[in-house]
């Protein structure tokens, strides 16, 4: 299959605007998309994150606990990555890699669900998920991460780090800590020559990109700001399309599956 990038919405989170944009829109209701992505590739396909796990659609309170008091999920079982890939006609056996930008609970819907997949994550992110600090403990669901039988491949990123997953330049991880200790973004290079930066939660919204606000949740303000600067330089150098992590204004302007970028 030719290289194509598909964008999916794996549910919606209802919160307050200040949870996304620090000190802005205090107590304003805010609804944010939860994306995940598929890169089809002749050597086997890659999922980038997996949206909200399908268990949340069945019983969010039991699965996420008190988190739903701050981030209330709106999601159905049809929104799961499994259901949406099947609808697209993708053979689940052909998923070769699952790249986790990070391991927060709204990004882990693909872990352990694809029998032939290797899960790629920053080592620092995985290790932190096993014993997070109190303020971020609710962001990590151990039962999502610690499924038996999956294969992990750990990256040891640094400020200048890029990792070429296929070895052909089509899918590079970009180390962008700040939102979480081991966050990574993705640079996709498509056959047409188009470049796409999947910033994920390194850039929640364009307000972060344009330095109008910090994220409402972060691990390090300094790292968050520096990661945005790193991505801005990369975006300018490659003339890439930027896809933010949870921006309800820019998300509808993009092509969503079954449409694609190629």
PDB file of C-alpha atoms in Angstrom:
ATOM      1  CA  UNK A   1       0.000   0.000   0.000  1.00  0.00           C
ATOM      2  CA  UNK A   2       1.223   3.519  -0.795  1.00  0.00           C
ATOM      3  CA  UNK A   3       2.169   5.956   1.929  1.00  0.00           C
ATOM      4  CA  UNK A   4      -0.838   7.883   3.175  1.00  0.00           C
ATOM      5  CA  UNK A   5      -1.538   9.792   6.374  1.00  0.00           C
ATOM      6  CA  UNK A   6      -5.027   9.414   7.829  1.00  0.00           C
ATOM      7  CA  UNK A   7      -6.413  11.580  10.634  1.00  0.00           C
ATOM      8  CA  UNK A   8      -9.066  10.232  13.000  1.00  0.00           C
ATOM      9  CA  UNK A   9     -11.001  11.626  15.928  1.00  0.00           C
ATOM     10  CA  UNK A  10     -11.112   9.150  18.791  1.00  0.00           C
ATOM     11  CA  UNK A  11     -13.658  11.006  20.897  1.00  0.00           C
ATOM     12  CA  UNK A  12     -14.053  14.381  22.588  1.00  0.00           C
ATOM     13  CA  UNK A  13     -13.115  15.663  26.031  1.00  0.00           C
ATOM     14  CA  UNK A  14     -15.286  18.232  27.793  1.00  0.00           C
ATOM     15  CA  UNK A  15     -13.392  20.447  30.194  1.00  0.00           C
ATOM     16  CA  UNK A  16     -12.825  24.111  31.022  1.00  0.00           C
ATOM     17  CA  UNK A  17     -10.816  26.394  28.773  1.00  0.00           C
ATOM     18  CA  UNK A  18      -8.242  27.090  31.491  1.00  0.00           C
ATOM     19  CA  UNK A  19      -7.438  23.357  31.602  1.00  0.00           C
ATOM     20  CA  UNK A  20      -6.073  23.760  28.069  1.00  0.00           C
ATOM     21  CA  UNK A  21      -4.892  27.401  28.096  1.00  0.00           C
ATOM     22  CA  UNK A  22      -3.342  28.383  31.401  1.00  0.00           C
ATOM     23  CA  UNK A  23      -5.147  31.312  33.116  1.00  0.00           C
ATOM     24  CA  UNK A  24      -7.390  31.906  30.104  1.00  0.00           C
ATOM     25  CA  UNK A  25     -11.143  31.528  29.802  1.00  0.00           C
ATOM     26  CA  UNK A  26     -11.566  30.690  33.476  1.00  0.00           C
ATOM     27  CA  UNK A  27     -14.529  28.326  33.864  1.00  0.00           C
ATOM     28  CA  UNK A  28     -15.571  28.630  30.210  1.00  0.00           C
ATOM     29  CA  UNK A  29     -16.845  25.318  28.891  1.00  0.00           C
ATOM     30  CA  UNK A  30     -14.494  23.861  26.298  1.00  0.00           C
ATOM     31  CA  UNK A  31     -14.671  20.746  24.129  1.00  0.00           C
ATOM     32  CA  UNK A  32     -11.486  19.393  22.579  1.00  0.00           C
ATOM     33  CA  UNK A  33     -10.954  16.692  19.936  1.00  0.00           C
ATOM     34  CA  UNK A  34      -8.871  13.600  20.719  1.00  0.00           C
ATOM     35  CA  UNK A  35      -6.974  12.691  17.530  1.00  0.00           C
ATOM     36  CA  UNK A  36      -4.974   9.685  16.453  1.00  0.00           C
ATOM     37  CA  UNK A  37      -3.255   8.958  13.152  1.00  0.00           C
ATOM     38  CA  UNK A  38      -2.409   6.184  10.706  1.00  0.00           C
ATOM     39  CA  UNK A  39       0.504   6.163   8.283  1.00  0.00           C
ATOM     40  CA  UNK A  40       0.085   3.406   5.718  1.00  0.00           C
ATOM     41  CA  UNK A  41       3.394   2.067   4.453  1.00  0.00           C
ATOM     42  CA  UNK A  42       4.510  -0.753   2.127  1.00  0.00           C
ATOM     43  CA  UNK A  43       6.572  -2.228   4.981  1.00  0.00           C
ATOM     44  CA  UNK A  44       3.677  -2.279   7.457  1.00  0.00           C
ATOM     45  CA  UNK A  45       1.524   0.467   8.884  1.00  0.00           C
ATOM     46  CA  UNK A  46       2.025   2.764  11.875  1.00  0.00           C
ATOM     47  CA  UNK A  47      -0.533   4.071  14.340  1.00  0.00           C
ATOM     48  CA  UNK A  48       0.424   7.295  16.059  1.00  0.00           C
ATOM     49  CA  UNK A  49      -1.367   7.222  19.406  1.00  0.00           C
ATOM     50  CA  UNK A  50      -4.699   5.494  19.726  1.00  0.00           C
ATOM     51  CA  UNK A  51      -7.231   7.920  21.101  1.00  0.00           C
ATOM     52  CA  UNK A  52      -9.424   7.069  24.055  1.00  0.00           C
ATOM     53  CA  UNK A  53      -9.515   3.364  25.014  1.00  0.00           C
ATOM     54  CA  UNK A  54     -12.815   1.632  24.189  1.00  0.00           C
ATOM     55  CA  UNK A  55     -13.301   0.652  27.854  1.00  0.00           C
ATOM     56  CA  UNK A  56     -14.031   4.309  28.577  1.00  0.00           C
ATOM     57  CA  UNK A  57     -17.063   4.166  26.288  1.00  0.00           C
ATOM     58  CA  UNK A  58     -18.439   1.296  28.376  1.00  0.00           C
ATOM     59  CA  UNK A  59     -17.868   2.737  31.865  1.00  0.00           C
ATOM     60  CA  UNK A  60     -15.843   5.927  32.053  1.00  0.00           C
ATOM     61  CA  UNK A  61     -16.220   6.369  35.799  1.00  0.00           C
ATOM     62  CA  UNK A  62     -14.820   2.940  36.594  1.00  0.00           C
ATOM     63  CA  UNK A  63     -12.011   3.125  34.068  1.00  0.00           C
ATOM     64  CA  UNK A  64     -10.822   6.720  34.532  1.00  0.00           C
ATOM     65  CA  UNK A  65     -12.019   7.441  38.042  1.00  0.00           C
ATOM     66  CA  UNK A  66     -11.999  11.048  39.265  1.00  0.00           C
ATOM     67  CA  UNK A  67     -10.406  12.268  36.015  1.00  0.00           C
ATOM     68  CA  UNK A  68     -13.861  12.475  34.475  1.00  0.00           C
ATOM     69  CA  UNK A  69     -14.734  15.280  36.892  1.00  0.00           C
ATOM     70  CA  UNK A  70     -12.219  17.460  35.046  1.00  0.00           C
ATOM     71  CA  UNK A  71     -12.087  15.873  31.591  1.00  0.00           C
ATOM     72  CA  UNK A  72     -15.444  14.308  30.769  1.00  0.00           C
ATOM     73  CA  UNK A  73     -15.153  11.934  27.803  1.00  0.00           C
ATOM     74  CA  UNK A  74     -17.703  11.837  25.021  1.00  0.00           C
ATOM     75  CA  UNK A  75     -16.862   8.650  23.177  1.00  0.00           C
ATOM     76  CA  UNK A  76     -18.522   5.557  21.716  1.00  0.00           C
ATOM     77  CA  UNK A  77     -17.089   2.127  20.989  1.00  0.00           C
ATOM     78  CA  UNK A  78     -17.252   3.064  17.289  1.00  0.00           C
ATOM     79  CA  UNK A  79     -14.723   5.828  18.002  1.00  0.00           C
ATOM     80  CA  UNK A  80     -12.033   3.344  19.028  1.00  0.00           C
ATOM     81  CA  UNK A  81      -8.974   2.927  16.825  1.00  0.00           C
ATOM     82  CA  UNK A  82      -9.890  -0.721  16.282  1.00  0.00           C
ATOM     83  CA  UNK A  83     -13.367   0.079  15.008  1.00  0.00           C
ATOM     84  CA  UNK A  84     -12.224   2.951  12.807  1.00  0.00           C
ATOM     85  CA  UNK A  85      -9.389   0.997  11.192  1.00  0.00           C
ATOM     86  CA  UNK A  86     -11.702  -1.914  10.444  1.00  0.00           C
ATOM     87  CA  UNK A  87     -14.187   0.522   8.898  1.00  0.00           C
ATOM     88  CA  UNK A  88     -11.369   1.882   6.718  1.00  0.00           C
ATOM     89  CA  UNK A  89     -10.526  -1.643   5.559  1.00  0.00           C
ATOM     90  CA  UNK A  90      -7.177  -1.924   7.349  1.00  0.00           C
ATOM     91  CA  UNK A  91      -6.071  -5.432   8.340  1.00  0.00           C
ATOM     92  CA  UNK A  92      -5.185  -5.183  12.030  1.00  0.00           C
ATOM     93  CA  UNK A  93      -2.415  -7.732  11.451  1.00  0.00           C
ATOM     94  CA  UNK A  94      -0.672  -5.165   9.242  1.00  0.00           C
ATOM     95  CA  UNK A  95      -0.070  -2.647  12.038  1.00  0.00           C
ATOM     96  CA  UNK A  96       3.701  -2.850  12.462  1.00  0.00           C
ATOM     97  CA  UNK A  97       4.371   0.058  14.833  1.00  0.00           C
ATOM     98  CA  UNK A  98       2.419   1.980  17.430  1.00  0.00           C
ATOM     99  CA  UNK A  99       4.191   5.245  18.154  1.00  0.00           C
ATOM    100  CA  UNK A 100       3.168   6.840  21.426  1.00  0.00           C
ATOM    101  CA  UNK A 101       3.724  10.569  21.561  1.00  0.00           C
ATOM    102  CA  UNK A 102       3.282  10.039  25.293  1.00  0.00           C
ATOM    103  CA  UNK A 103       1.308   7.780  27.601  1.00  0.00           C
ATOM    104  CA  UNK A 104      -1.496   9.965  28.935  1.00  0.00           C
ATOM    105  CA  UNK A 105      -4.865   8.279  29.184  1.00  0.00           C
ATOM    106  CA  UNK A 106      -6.411   9.905  26.074  1.00  0.00           C
ATOM    107  CA  UNK A 107      -3.590   8.627  23.827  1.00  0.00           C
ATOM    108  CA  UNK A 108      -3.321   4.962  24.828  1.00  0.00           C
ATOM    109  CA  UNK A 109      -6.274   3.377  23.052  1.00  0.00           C
ATOM    110  CA  UNK A 110      -4.065   1.277  20.736  1.00  0.00           C
ATOM    111  CA  UNK A 111      -1.662  -0.272  23.243  1.00  0.00           C
ATOM    112  CA  UNK A 112      -1.742  -4.061  23.329  1.00  0.00           C
ATOM    113  CA  UNK A 113      -4.515  -4.423  20.750  1.00  0.00           C
ATOM    114  CA  UNK A 114      -2.487  -5.214  17.619  1.00  0.00           C
ATOM    115  CA  UNK A 115      -0.726  -8.586  17.719  1.00  0.00           C
ATOM    116  CA  UNK A 116       2.167  -7.764  15.389  1.00  0.00           C
ATOM    117  CA  UNK A 117       2.897  -4.244  16.595  1.00  0.00           C
ATOM    118  CA  UNK A 118       6.005  -2.902  18.286  1.00  0.00           C
ATOM    119  CA  UNK A 119       5.211  -0.009  20.631  1.00  0.00           C
ATOM    120  CA  UNK A 120       7.675   2.884  20.316  1.00  0.00           C
ATOM    121  CA  UNK A 121       7.944   5.376  23.167  1.00  0.00           C
ATOM    122  CA  UNK A 122      10.577   7.444  24.890  1.00  0.00           C
ATOM    123  CA  UNK A 123      12.151   5.489  27.742  1.00  0.00           C
ATOM    124  CA  UNK A 124      11.798   8.497  30.038  1.00  0.00           C
ATOM    125  CA  UNK A 125       8.040   8.593  29.379  1.00  0.00           C
ATOM    126  CA  UNK A 126       7.561   4.892  30.030  1.00  0.00           C
ATOM    127  CA  UNK A 127       9.588   4.946  33.235  1.00  0.00           C
ATOM    128  CA  UNK A 128       7.730   8.015  34.488  1.00  0.00           C
ATOM    129  CA  UNK A 129       4.379   6.341  33.778  1.00  0.00           C
ATOM    130  CA  UNK A 130       5.309   3.577  36.202  1.00  0.00           C
ATOM    131  CA  UNK A 131       5.692   6.001  39.130  1.00  0.00           C
ATOM    132  CA  UNK A 132       4.325   9.441  38.220  1.00  0.00           C
ATOM    133  CA  UNK A 133       4.317  12.359  40.629  1.00  0.00           C
ATOM    134  CA  UNK A 134       1.115  12.986  42.536  1.00  0.00           C
ATOM    135  CA  UNK A 135      -0.083  15.877  40.351  1.00  0.00           C
ATOM    136  CA  UNK A 136       0.074  13.817  37.154  1.00  0.00           C
ATOM    137  CA  UNK A 137      -0.785  10.367  38.488  1.00  0.00           C
ATOM    138  CA  UNK A 138      -4.355  10.593  37.203  1.00  0.00           C
ATOM    139  CA  UNK A 139      -3.075  11.085  33.659  1.00  0.00           C
ATOM    140  CA  UNK A 140      -1.635   7.562  33.480  1.00  0.00           C
ATOM    141  CA  UNK A 141      -3.799   4.423  33.532  1.00  0.00           C
ATOM    142  CA  UNK A 142      -1.568   1.492  34.430  1.00  0.00           C
ATOM    143  CA  UNK A 143      -3.908  -1.089  32.931  1.00  0.00           C
ATOM    144  CA  UNK A 144      -3.540   0.631  29.546  1.00  0.00           C
ATOM    145  CA  UNK A 145       0.239   0.618  29.634  1.00  0.00           C
ATOM    146  CA  UNK A 146       1.049  -2.657  31.372  1.00  0.00           C
ATOM    147  CA  UNK A 147      -0.817  -5.062  29.125  1.00  0.00           C
ATOM    148  CA  UNK A 148       0.833  -8.478  28.903  1.00  0.00           C
ATOM    149  CA  UNK A 149       2.534  -9.592  25.736  1.00  0.00           C
ATOM    150  CA  UNK A 150       3.191  -6.361  23.869  1.00  0.00           C
ATOM    151  CA  UNK A 151       6.630  -5.490  22.545  1.00  0.00           C
ATOM    152  CA  UNK A 152       8.201  -2.169  23.537  1.00  0.00           C
ATOM    153  CA  UNK A 153      11.013  -0.289  21.815  1.00  0.00           C
ATOM    154  CA  UNK A 154      12.449   2.519  23.935  1.00  0.00           C
ATOM    155  CA  UNK A 155      14.053   5.692  22.593  1.00  0.00           C
ATOM    156  CA  UNK A 156      16.548   7.734  24.588  1.00  0.00           C
ATOM    157  CA  UNK A 157      15.891  11.191  23.209  1.00  0.00           C
ATOM    158  CA  UNK A 158      17.724  14.431  23.816  1.00  0.00           C
ATOM    159  CA  UNK A 159      17.182  18.029  22.759  1.00  0.00           C
ATOM    160  CA  UNK A 160      18.581  17.422  19.257  1.00  0.00           C
ATOM    161  CA  UNK A 161      17.148  13.942  18.778  1.00  0.00           C
ATOM    162  CA  UNK A 162      15.281  12.574  15.751  1.00  0.00           C
ATOM    163  CA  UNK A 163      14.621   8.864  15.192  1.00  0.00           C
ATOM    164  CA  UNK A 164      13.859   7.480  11.721  1.00  0.00           C
ATOM    165  CA  UNK A 165      11.374   4.654  12.272  1.00  0.00           C
ATOM    166  CA  UNK A 166      11.394   3.106   8.778  1.00  0.00           C
ATOM    167  CA  UNK A 167      14.883   4.224   7.786  1.00  0.00           C
ATOM    168  CA  UNK A 168      13.489   5.973   4.721  1.00  0.00           C
ATOM    169  CA  UNK A 169      12.726   9.393   6.207  1.00  0.00           C
ATOM    170  CA  UNK A 170       8.955   8.951   6.022  1.00  0.00           C
ATOM    171  CA  UNK A 171       8.359   8.915   9.789  1.00  0.00           C
ATOM    172  CA  UNK A 172      10.626  10.630  12.297  1.00  0.00           C
ATOM    173  CA  UNK A 173      10.114  11.074  16.014  1.00  0.00           C
ATOM    174  CA  UNK A 174      11.070  14.478  17.403  1.00  0.00           C
ATOM    175  CA  UNK A 175      11.891  14.721  21.105  1.00  0.00           C
ATOM    176  CA  UNK A 176       9.640  17.449  22.594  1.00  0.00           C
ATOM    177  CA  UNK A 177       9.397  17.130  26.392  1.00  0.00           C
ATOM    178  CA  UNK A 178       7.455  19.566  28.529  1.00  0.00           C
ATOM    179  CA  UNK A 179       3.855  18.432  28.442  1.00  0.00           C
ATOM    180  CA  UNK A 180       5.141  15.171  29.887  1.00  0.00           C
ATOM    181  CA  UNK A 181       8.714  14.135  30.732  1.00  0.00           C
ATOM    182  CA  UNK A 182       9.191  12.022  27.603  1.00  0.00           C
ATOM    183  CA  UNK A 183       6.834  13.574  25.075  1.00  0.00           C
ATOM    184  CA  UNK A 184       7.699  13.223  21.390  1.00  0.00           C
ATOM    185  CA  UNK A 185       6.192  14.740  18.266  1.00  0.00           C
ATOM    186  CA  UNK A 186       6.242  13.292  14.730  1.00  0.00           C
ATOM    187  CA  UNK A 187       7.469  14.498  11.339  1.00  0.00           C
ATOM    188  CA  UNK A 188       5.828  12.725   8.392  1.00  0.00           C
ATOM    189  CA  UNK A 189       7.234  13.004   4.856  1.00  0.00           C
ATOM    190  CA  UNK A 190       4.788  11.993   2.146  1.00  0.00           C
ATOM    191  CA  UNK A 191       5.382  10.927  -1.492  1.00  0.00           C
ATOM    192  CA  UNK A 192       4.061  14.248  -2.833  1.00  0.00           C
ATOM    193  CA  UNK A 193       6.798  16.041  -0.947  1.00  0.00           C
ATOM    194  CA  UNK A 194       4.414  17.368   1.680  1.00  0.00           C
ATOM    195  CA  UNK A 195       5.664  17.367   5.250  1.00  0.00           C
ATOM    196  CA  UNK A 196       3.352  17.109   8.250  1.00  0.00           C
ATOM    197  CA  UNK A 197       4.290  17.781  11.866  1.00  0.00           C
ATOM    198  CA  UNK A 198       2.075  15.984  14.354  1.00  0.00           C
ATOM    199  CA  UNK A 199       2.905  18.105  17.367  1.00  0.00           C
ATOM    200  CA  UNK A 200       0.549  16.191  19.675  1.00  0.00           C
ATOM    201  CA  UNK A 201       0.443  17.743  23.139  1.00  0.00           C
ATOM    202  CA  UNK A 202       3.677  19.658  22.689  1.00  0.00           C
ATOM    203  CA  UNK A 203       1.284  22.162  21.078  1.00  0.00           C
ATOM    204  CA  UNK A 204      -2.239  21.867  22.484  1.00  0.00           C
ATOM    205  CA  UNK A 205      -3.557  24.804  20.465  1.00  0.00           C
ATOM    206  CA  UNK A 206      -2.311  27.649  18.289  1.00  0.00           C
ATOM    207  CA  UNK A 207      -2.256  29.840  21.408  1.00  0.00           C
ATOM    208  CA  UNK A 208       0.713  27.766  22.581  1.00  0.00           C
ATOM    209  CA  UNK A 209       2.312  27.899  19.146  1.00  0.00           C
ATOM    210  CA  UNK A 210       1.940  31.683  19.037  1.00  0.00           C
ATOM    211  CA  UNK A 211       3.212  32.110  22.608  1.00  0.00           C
ATOM    212  CA  UNK A 212      -0.075  33.533  23.879  1.00  0.00           C
ATOM    213  CA  UNK A 213      -0.461  30.978  26.671  1.00  0.00           C
ATOM    214  CA  UNK A 214       1.119  28.005  28.353  1.00  0.00           C
ATOM    215  CA  UNK A 215      -0.721  24.678  28.374  1.00  0.00           C
ATOM    216  CA  UNK A 216      -3.126  24.218  31.251  1.00  0.00           C
ATOM    217  CA  UNK A 217      -1.337  20.988  32.155  1.00  0.00           C
ATOM    218  CA  UNK A 218       2.400  20.471  31.860  1.00  0.00           C
ATOM    219  CA  UNK A 219       5.417  18.842  33.416  1.00  0.00           C
ATOM    220  CA  UNK A 220       7.869  21.669  32.734  1.00  0.00           C
ATOM    221  CA  UNK A 221       7.049  25.172  31.519  1.00  0.00           C
ATOM    222  CA  UNK A 222      10.626  25.698  30.354  1.00  0.00           C
ATOM    223  CA  UNK A 223      10.745  22.466  28.365  1.00  0.00           C
ATOM    224  CA  UNK A 224       7.301  23.191  26.914  1.00  0.00           C
ATOM    225  CA  UNK A 225       8.404  26.564  25.572  1.00  0.00           C
ATOM    226  CA  UNK A 226      11.671  25.201  24.200  1.00  0.00           C
ATOM    227  CA  UNK A 227       9.921  22.303  22.475  1.00  0.00           C
ATOM    228  CA  UNK A 228       7.577  24.711  20.706  1.00  0.00           C
ATOM    229  CA  UNK A 229      10.600  26.706  19.528  1.00  0.00           C
ATOM    230  CA  UNK A 230      12.210  23.498  18.250  1.00  0.00           C
ATOM    231  CA  UNK A 231       9.067  22.580  16.326  1.00  0.00           C
ATOM    232  CA  UNK A 232       8.714  26.084  14.922  1.00  0.00           C
ATOM    233  CA  UNK A 233      12.226  25.914  13.478  1.00  0.00           C
ATOM    234  CA  UNK A 234      11.492  22.466  12.045  1.00  0.00           C
ATOM    235  CA  UNK A 235       8.212  23.698  10.556  1.00  0.00           C
ATOM    236  CA  UNK A 236       9.940  26.634   8.877  1.00  0.00           C
ATOM    237  CA  UNK A 237      12.772  24.466   7.541  1.00  0.00           C
ATOM    238  CA  UNK A 238      10.448  21.851   6.063  1.00  0.00           C
ATOM    239  CA  UNK A 239       7.443  24.051   5.165  1.00  0.00           C
ATOM    240  CA  UNK A 240       5.345  21.494   7.039  1.00  0.00           C
ATOM    241  CA  UNK A 241       1.665  21.428   7.836  1.00  0.00           C
ATOM    242  CA  UNK A 242       1.334  21.714  11.622  1.00  0.00           C
ATOM    243  CA  UNK A 243      -1.273  19.575  13.385  1.00  0.00           C
ATOM    244  CA  UNK A 244      -1.840  20.654  16.973  1.00  0.00           C
ATOM    245  CA  UNK A 245      -2.830  18.257  19.728  1.00  0.00           C
ATOM    246  CA  UNK A 246      -6.304  19.348  20.832  1.00  0.00           C
ATOM    247  CA  UNK A 247      -7.302  22.552  19.047  1.00  0.00           C
ATOM    248  CA  UNK A 248     -11.082  22.629  18.437  1.00  0.00           C
ATOM    249  CA  UNK A 249     -10.706  25.517  15.985  1.00  0.00           C
ATOM    250  CA  UNK A 250      -8.031  24.110  13.655  1.00  0.00           C
ATOM    251  CA  UNK A 251      -9.022  20.422  13.794  1.00  0.00           C
ATOM    252  CA  UNK A 252     -12.151  20.831  11.593  1.00  0.00           C
ATOM    253  CA  UNK A 253     -10.058  22.496   8.868  1.00  0.00           C
ATOM    254  CA  UNK A 254      -7.990  19.328   8.265  1.00  0.00           C
ATOM    255  CA  UNK A 255      -8.753  16.244   6.146  1.00  0.00           C
ATOM    256  CA  UNK A 256     -10.238  13.458   8.225  1.00  0.00           C
ATOM    257  CA  UNK A 257     -10.507   9.783   7.351  1.00  0.00           C
ATOM    258  CA  UNK A 258     -11.507   8.419   4.868  1.00  0.00           C
ATOM    259  CA  UNK A 259      -9.780  11.403   3.239  1.00  0.00           C
ATOM    260  CA  UNK A 260      -6.006  11.430   3.605  1.00  0.00           C
ATOM    261  CA  UNK A 261      -2.734  13.227   2.881  1.00  0.00           C
ATOM    262  CA  UNK A 262      -0.332  11.586   0.420  1.00  0.00           C
TER     263      UNK A 262
END
